[in-house]
XYZ file of C-alpha atoms in Angstrom:
393
model
C 149.550 -9.588 153.050
C 150.483 -6.462 151.036
C 150.596 -6.235 147.295
C 153.881 -5.131 145.822
C 154.193 -1.816 144.040
C 157.549 -2.588 142.406
C 155.911 -2.882 138.944
C 154.910 0.784 139.128
C 158.551 1.705 138.486
C 158.051 0.624 134.855
C 158.054 3.501 132.340
C 154.363 2.971 131.518
C 153.435 4.924 134.660
C 153.714 8.536 135.793
C 154.313 9.904 139.302
C 150.576 10.250 139.892
C 150.113 6.531 139.214
C 152.940 5.553 141.556
C 151.425 7.693 144.289
C 148.031 6.075 143.687
C 149.540 2.578 143.911
C 151.317 3.310 147.188
C 148.238 4.865 148.783
C 146.213 1.801 147.753
C 148.834 -0.557 149.198
C 148.621 1.310 152.505
C 144.784 1.389 152.579
C 143.719 -2.045 151.403
C 145.112 -4.319 154.180
C 142.944 -2.548 156.740
C 139.723 -3.324 154.851
C 138.196 -6.544 156.123
C 134.573 -7.352 155.112
C 132.562 -10.519 155.745
C 131.760 -11.571 152.178
C 129.520 -14.548 152.901
C 126.514 -12.463 151.875
C 127.810 -11.168 148.541
C 125.042 -8.573 148.062
C 125.486 -7.017 151.465
C 129.257 -7.169 151.080
C 129.145 -5.547 147.645
C 127.107 -2.634 149.009
C 129.628 -2.271 151.835
C 132.556 -2.278 149.423
C 130.896 0.432 147.311
C 130.373 2.534 150.428
C 133.975 2.135 151.625
C 135.421 2.726 148.145
C 133.267 5.833 147.814
C 133.972 7.189 151.291
C 137.748 6.777 150.728
C 137.706 8.491 147.349
C 138.655 5.504 145.172
C 135.453 5.592 143.113
C 136.423 9.075 141.902
C 138.712 7.309 139.442
C 135.601 5.849 137.760
C 134.328 9.228 136.572
C 135.911 12.164 134.693
C 137.320 15.247 136.417
C 134.406 17.401 135.358
C 132.009 15.356 137.477
C 134.100 14.824 140.595
C 136.755 12.524 139.178
C 140.236 12.302 140.633
C 142.236 12.539 137.391
C 141.971 13.951 133.893
C 141.615 17.386 132.441
C 138.673 16.845 130.097
C 135.148 15.654 130.719
C 135.585 12.618 128.475
C 138.781 11.314 129.973
C 139.100 8.317 132.237
C 142.656 7.315 133.066
C 143.142 3.719 131.966
C 146.346 3.194 133.914
C 144.633 4.326 137.118
C 141.823 1.834 136.456
C 144.330 -0.978 135.910
C 146.262 -0.112 139.095
C 143.095 0.034 141.171
C 141.678 -3.217 139.827
C 144.981 -5.067 140.168
C 145.451 -3.974 143.784
C 141.833 -4.562 144.780
C 141.707 -8.020 143.136
C 144.918 -8.977 144.948
C 143.116 -8.303 148.238
C 139.510 -9.179 147.385
C 138.021 -10.039 143.967
C 134.633 -8.850 145.283
C 136.120 -5.430 146.095
C 137.430 -5.322 142.535
C 133.997 -6.262 141.237
C 132.334 -3.483 143.223
C 134.820 -0.902 141.896
C 134.733 -2.092 138.287
C 130.957 -2.068 138.004
C 130.796 1.544 139.138
C 133.005 2.370 136.183
C 131.458 0.058 133.597
C 127.911 0.861 134.654
C 128.450 4.601 134.314
C 130.992 4.578 131.461
C 128.435 5.173 128.755
C 127.117 8.212 130.653
C 130.666 9.550 130.762
C 131.053 9.022 127.014
C 127.653 10.116 125.695
C 125.506 11.550 128.480
C 124.024 15.012 128.290
C 125.310 17.522 130.857
C 122.118 16.946 132.847
C 122.541 13.175 132.804
C 126.200 13.402 133.809
C 125.407 15.781 136.661
C 122.544 13.570 137.905
C 124.479 10.309 137.992
C 128.279 10.600 137.876
C 128.910 12.519 141.131
C 126.743 10.005 143.012
C 128.639 7.098 141.354
C 131.875 8.684 142.539
C 130.652 9.021 146.094
C 129.148 5.529 146.213
C 125.652 6.902 146.786
C 124.383 5.278 143.560
C 125.289 1.763 142.441
C 125.628 1.368 138.671
C 124.999 -1.528 136.257
C 125.501 -2.249 132.555
C 122.709 -4.250 130.871
C 123.670 -5.568 127.442
C 123.538 -9.401 127.484
C 120.402 -11.431 126.870
C 119.592 -15.157 127.047
C 120.156 -15.453 123.270
C 122.456 -12.488 122.759
C 125.833 -12.602 124.519
C 128.804 -12.200 122.215
C 126.356 -11.489 119.391
C 124.854 -8.234 120.705
C 123.065 -7.619 117.407
C 120.824 -10.584 118.150
C 119.225 -8.846 121.158
C 115.441 -8.852 121.224
C 114.706 -6.306 123.931
C 112.863 -3.406 122.273
C 112.269 0.247 123.057
C 109.155 1.730 121.478
C 108.677 5.477 121.343
C 105.432 6.935 122.625
C 104.176 10.440 123.345
C 105.834 10.803 126.743
C 109.004 8.792 126.173
C 109.754 5.086 125.692
C 108.396 1.654 126.634
C 110.948 -1.194 127.106
C 109.994 -4.819 126.678
C 112.270 -7.828 126.903
C 114.837 -9.520 129.078
C 118.463 -8.945 130.079
C 120.506 -11.536 131.930
C 123.910 -12.060 133.569
C 123.622 -8.465 134.737
C 126.248 -7.640 137.345
C 124.844 -5.651 140.305
C 121.399 -6.869 139.254
C 119.018 -6.367 142.126
C 121.224 -3.950 144.050
C 121.871 -1.275 141.398
C 120.206 2.125 141.525
C 120.239 2.402 137.746
C 120.941 0.279 134.678
C 122.484 1.552 131.431
C 120.334 -0.616 129.169
C 120.649 -1.331 125.445
C 117.552 -2.068 123.377
C 116.453 -2.314 119.747
C 114.815 0.886 118.501
C 114.901 -0.441 114.928
C 114.496 -4.230 115.217
C 115.310 -4.865 111.540
C 118.626 -3.000 111.592
C 120.786 -5.367 113.642
C 123.570 -3.612 115.502
C 122.660 -0.348 113.744
C 119.242 -0.309 115.382
C 120.321 -0.338 119.058
C 119.909 2.628 121.427
C 121.047 3.087 125.039
C 118.857 4.210 127.917
C 119.328 5.036 131.583
C 116.793 2.959 133.503
C 116.341 3.779 137.200
C 115.835 0.721 139.389
C 112.402 1.925 140.497
C 111.088 2.376 136.920
C 107.587 0.912 136.558
C 107.699 -2.354 134.658
C 111.263 -3.382 135.660
C 111.663 -6.562 137.717
C 115.176 -7.411 138.942
C 114.230 -10.016 141.543
C 115.503 -13.087 139.684
C 118.959 -13.591 141.173
C 121.598 -15.837 139.583
C 123.922 -17.959 141.742
C 127.411 -18.588 140.346
C 130.523 -20.473 141.522
C 132.264 -17.270 142.734
C 129.371 -15.424 144.407
C 128.699 -11.842 143.388
C 125.473 -9.995 142.649
C 123.946 -11.127 139.342
C 120.363 -11.036 138.176
C 118.030 -11.332 135.221
C 116.044 -8.186 134.388
C 112.546 -8.392 133.027
C 111.078 -5.344 131.255
C 107.291 -5.478 130.908
C 106.114 -2.253 129.279
C 108.729 -0.455 131.377
C 107.989 3.229 131.143
C 110.865 5.670 130.562
C 110.753 9.422 130.180
C 112.097 11.011 127.026
C 115.199 12.272 128.805
C 116.400 8.751 129.538
C 117.773 8.139 126.036
C 121.551 7.987 126.283
C 123.541 9.127 123.280
C 122.419 9.093 119.676
C 119.335 7.255 118.437
C 120.542 3.916 116.984
C 124.043 4.673 118.326
C 123.876 2.214 121.190
C 126.029 -0.585 119.781
C 128.941 1.758 119.091
C 128.553 3.256 122.558
C 128.545 -0.182 124.164
C 131.721 -1.171 122.326
C 133.448 2.101 123.226
C 132.582 1.539 126.866
C 133.915 -2.032 126.816
C 137.059 -0.843 125.044
C 137.835 1.463 127.996
C 137.403 -1.239 130.613
C 138.777 -4.278 128.773
C 142.355 -3.553 129.839
C 141.167 -3.141 133.386
C 139.747 -6.702 133.311
C 143.296 -7.745 132.542
C 144.372 -5.749 135.578
C 141.957 -7.673 137.792
C 143.250 -10.996 136.460
C 146.784 -9.812 137.062
C 145.961 -9.011 140.696
C 144.565 -12.484 141.239
C 147.574 -14.090 139.578
C 149.998 -12.058 141.718
C 148.121 -13.136 144.849
C 148.245 -16.791 143.828
C 151.992 -16.525 143.192
C 152.522 -14.844 146.572
C 150.482 -17.585 148.290
C 152.502 -20.267 146.486
C 155.836 -18.720 147.475
C 154.757 -18.351 151.101
C 153.489 -21.953 151.241
C 156.577 -23.367 149.537
C 158.869 -21.660 152.035
C 156.953 -22.914 155.058
C 155.875 -26.455 153.998
C 158.216 -29.066 155.451
C 158.846 -32.188 153.381
C 161.516 -34.920 153.669
C 163.697 -32.873 155.992
C 163.571 -29.701 153.896
C 161.016 -27.217 152.633
C 158.954 -27.513 149.474
C 160.880 -24.527 148.157
C 164.134 -26.473 148.257
C 163.002 -28.835 145.528
C 164.089 -27.908 141.998
C 160.704 -28.878 140.613
C 159.069 -26.313 142.903
C 161.561 -23.653 141.858
C 160.914 -24.344 138.178
C 157.149 -24.123 138.699
C 157.458 -20.833 140.561
C 159.680 -19.528 137.772
C 157.046 -20.419 135.190
C 154.348 -18.738 137.220
C 156.422 -15.548 137.597
C 157.072 -15.406 133.850
C 153.361 -15.829 133.085
C 152.516 -12.985 135.472
C 155.106 -10.613 134.000
C 154.114 -11.380 130.387
C 150.507 -10.541 131.213
C 151.560 -7.403 133.090
C 153.499 -5.956 130.161
C 150.597 -6.429 127.734
C 148.141 -4.986 130.268
C 150.177 -1.908 131.029
C 150.916 -1.339 127.332
C 147.209 -1.357 126.438
C 146.359 1.097 129.231
C 149.307 3.353 128.367
C 148.390 3.417 124.663
C 144.832 4.454 125.393
C 145.988 7.200 127.745
C 148.511 8.423 125.188
C 145.807 8.607 122.521
C 143.648 10.585 124.928
C 146.512 12.952 125.748
C 147.472 13.577 122.126
C 143.944 13.687 120.760
C 144.573 10.699 118.536
C 141.525 8.905 117.169
C 143.372 5.597 116.952
C 141.695 2.721 118.787
C 143.560 0.214 120.928
C 140.975 -2.538 120.511
C 143.475 -5.216 119.428
C 145.977 -4.295 122.133
C 143.282 -4.366 124.808
C 142.092 -7.741 123.470
C 145.656 -9.130 123.697
C 145.897 -7.902 127.283
C 142.529 -9.278 128.320
C 143.066 -12.650 126.694
C 146.617 -13.140 127.917
C 146.099 -11.905 131.461
C 142.969 -14.000 132.090
C 144.346 -17.170 130.510
C 147.737 -16.784 132.241
C 146.039 -16.107 135.578
C 144.019 -19.284 135.243
C 147.239 -21.255 134.719
C 149.074 -19.544 137.570
C 146.213 -20.073 140.024
C 145.867 -23.719 138.974
C 149.602 -24.269 139.583
C 149.376 -22.552 142.981
C 146.443 -24.782 143.954
C 148.346 -27.894 142.814
C 151.331 -26.830 144.889
C 149.130 -26.606 147.979
C 148.057 -30.242 147.568
C 144.951 -31.145 149.559
C 144.796 -27.699 151.144
C 144.337 -26.253 147.676
C 140.835 -27.663 147.341
C 139.779 -26.978 150.911
C 136.925 -24.489 150.923
C 138.046 -21.301 152.638
C 141.682 -21.303 151.563
C 142.780 -18.383 149.413
C 143.905 -20.411 146.426
C 140.599 -22.316 146.427
C 138.595 -19.096 146.245
C 140.905 -17.639 143.601
C 140.374 -20.772 141.509
C 136.658 -20.002 141.465
C 137.048 -16.260 141.114
C 139.274 -16.302 138.038
C 137.127 -18.533 135.889
C 134.485 -15.991 134.907
C 137.070 -13.446 133.723
C 137.820 -15.654 130.759
C 134.183 -15.234 129.685
C 132.769 -11.823 130.587
C 133.418 -8.621 128.586
C 134.337 -10.751 125.626
C 135.298 -14.408 125.964
C 138.808 -15.539 125.036
C 137.576 -16.859 121.689
C 136.121 -13.405 120.854
C 139.404 -11.736 121.784
C 141.232 -14.045 119.379
C 138.894 -12.951 116.563
C 139.442 -9.271 117.414
C 143.213 -9.728 117.384
C 143.147 -11.722 114.128
C 141.073 -9.097 112.356
C 143.469 -6.428 113.580
C 146.448 -8.330 112.203
C 144.756 -8.672 108.813
C 143.976 -4.956 108.679
C 147.494 -3.858 109.628
């Protein structure tokens, strides 16, 4: 089943994006991976995405990226197109792609030339798997409550604490990790570090099983020794860096949700046309037609908000504007994930008993979509972001 590229005709996109979308549509159907072992499959997806050049869209042009004229730039519309198309085909493929971008994004934004040269080209080729370590058992949405500490010593830093819900945990080659360097300063006392997976004192062996399997782990830091050159960005500037990184990729989360919703709608249409009932097809019933119409409207509403957020960020990058698109990205993320949940639920209902049979596409989508309403800012957090933006306007 091929994803459509008709939406790329919208004025949010340029010729380079339309070309990207068509090349993806031609490449993806030929990629079939056994995903029963999610860790092995994720490594294989990273390799294939790297070998075929798709991971080059996760890094800036100066370090082997496919688009952009400045070192800082990542093209948000390209990220959305890639995640939407990959999620339509395989949510695990989307996960593998997204984590290469999110895990290395802070290096793109704040890394020294040496750090960027050491990590970003290998992220783009798939030779290094990246991870982003912010969340803790008692510090999820409230990042300022983190308790992991980094203590300076003569040769560098010592990390102590715990990070959890870390995507790519246990398979990553490095973790961009956020820790308190001034424990009394809240969010103003956080600093980022690049922690290689083989750093002494790091244990990533505690894997977490979730309803839609993908690599997750808890990281334990026990006097984890880091060299001085592992500090990423400004001292105590880690919270701002983390939020800037999440801002870049929040619209792309909406893109992933959109891809899953489009796939659910396509599965529902295909099933409705082929399912025989009472001497006609399921598609012949007006109730089915109304439900499909509602699903299509939910998909398009999410798409417009998603593409707007990505376009606005790219326009700001192009013009040098310092304006943030935090509220617009929050609207896109919230609407796309919530709408996708509704669309997938309706597609499953339309399939009847087949919808809950393990192994059917709508059943797996039902499990895959649920976490997107939580990670990188739960829906409730997005509502607060949007509300604050409205009050400040």
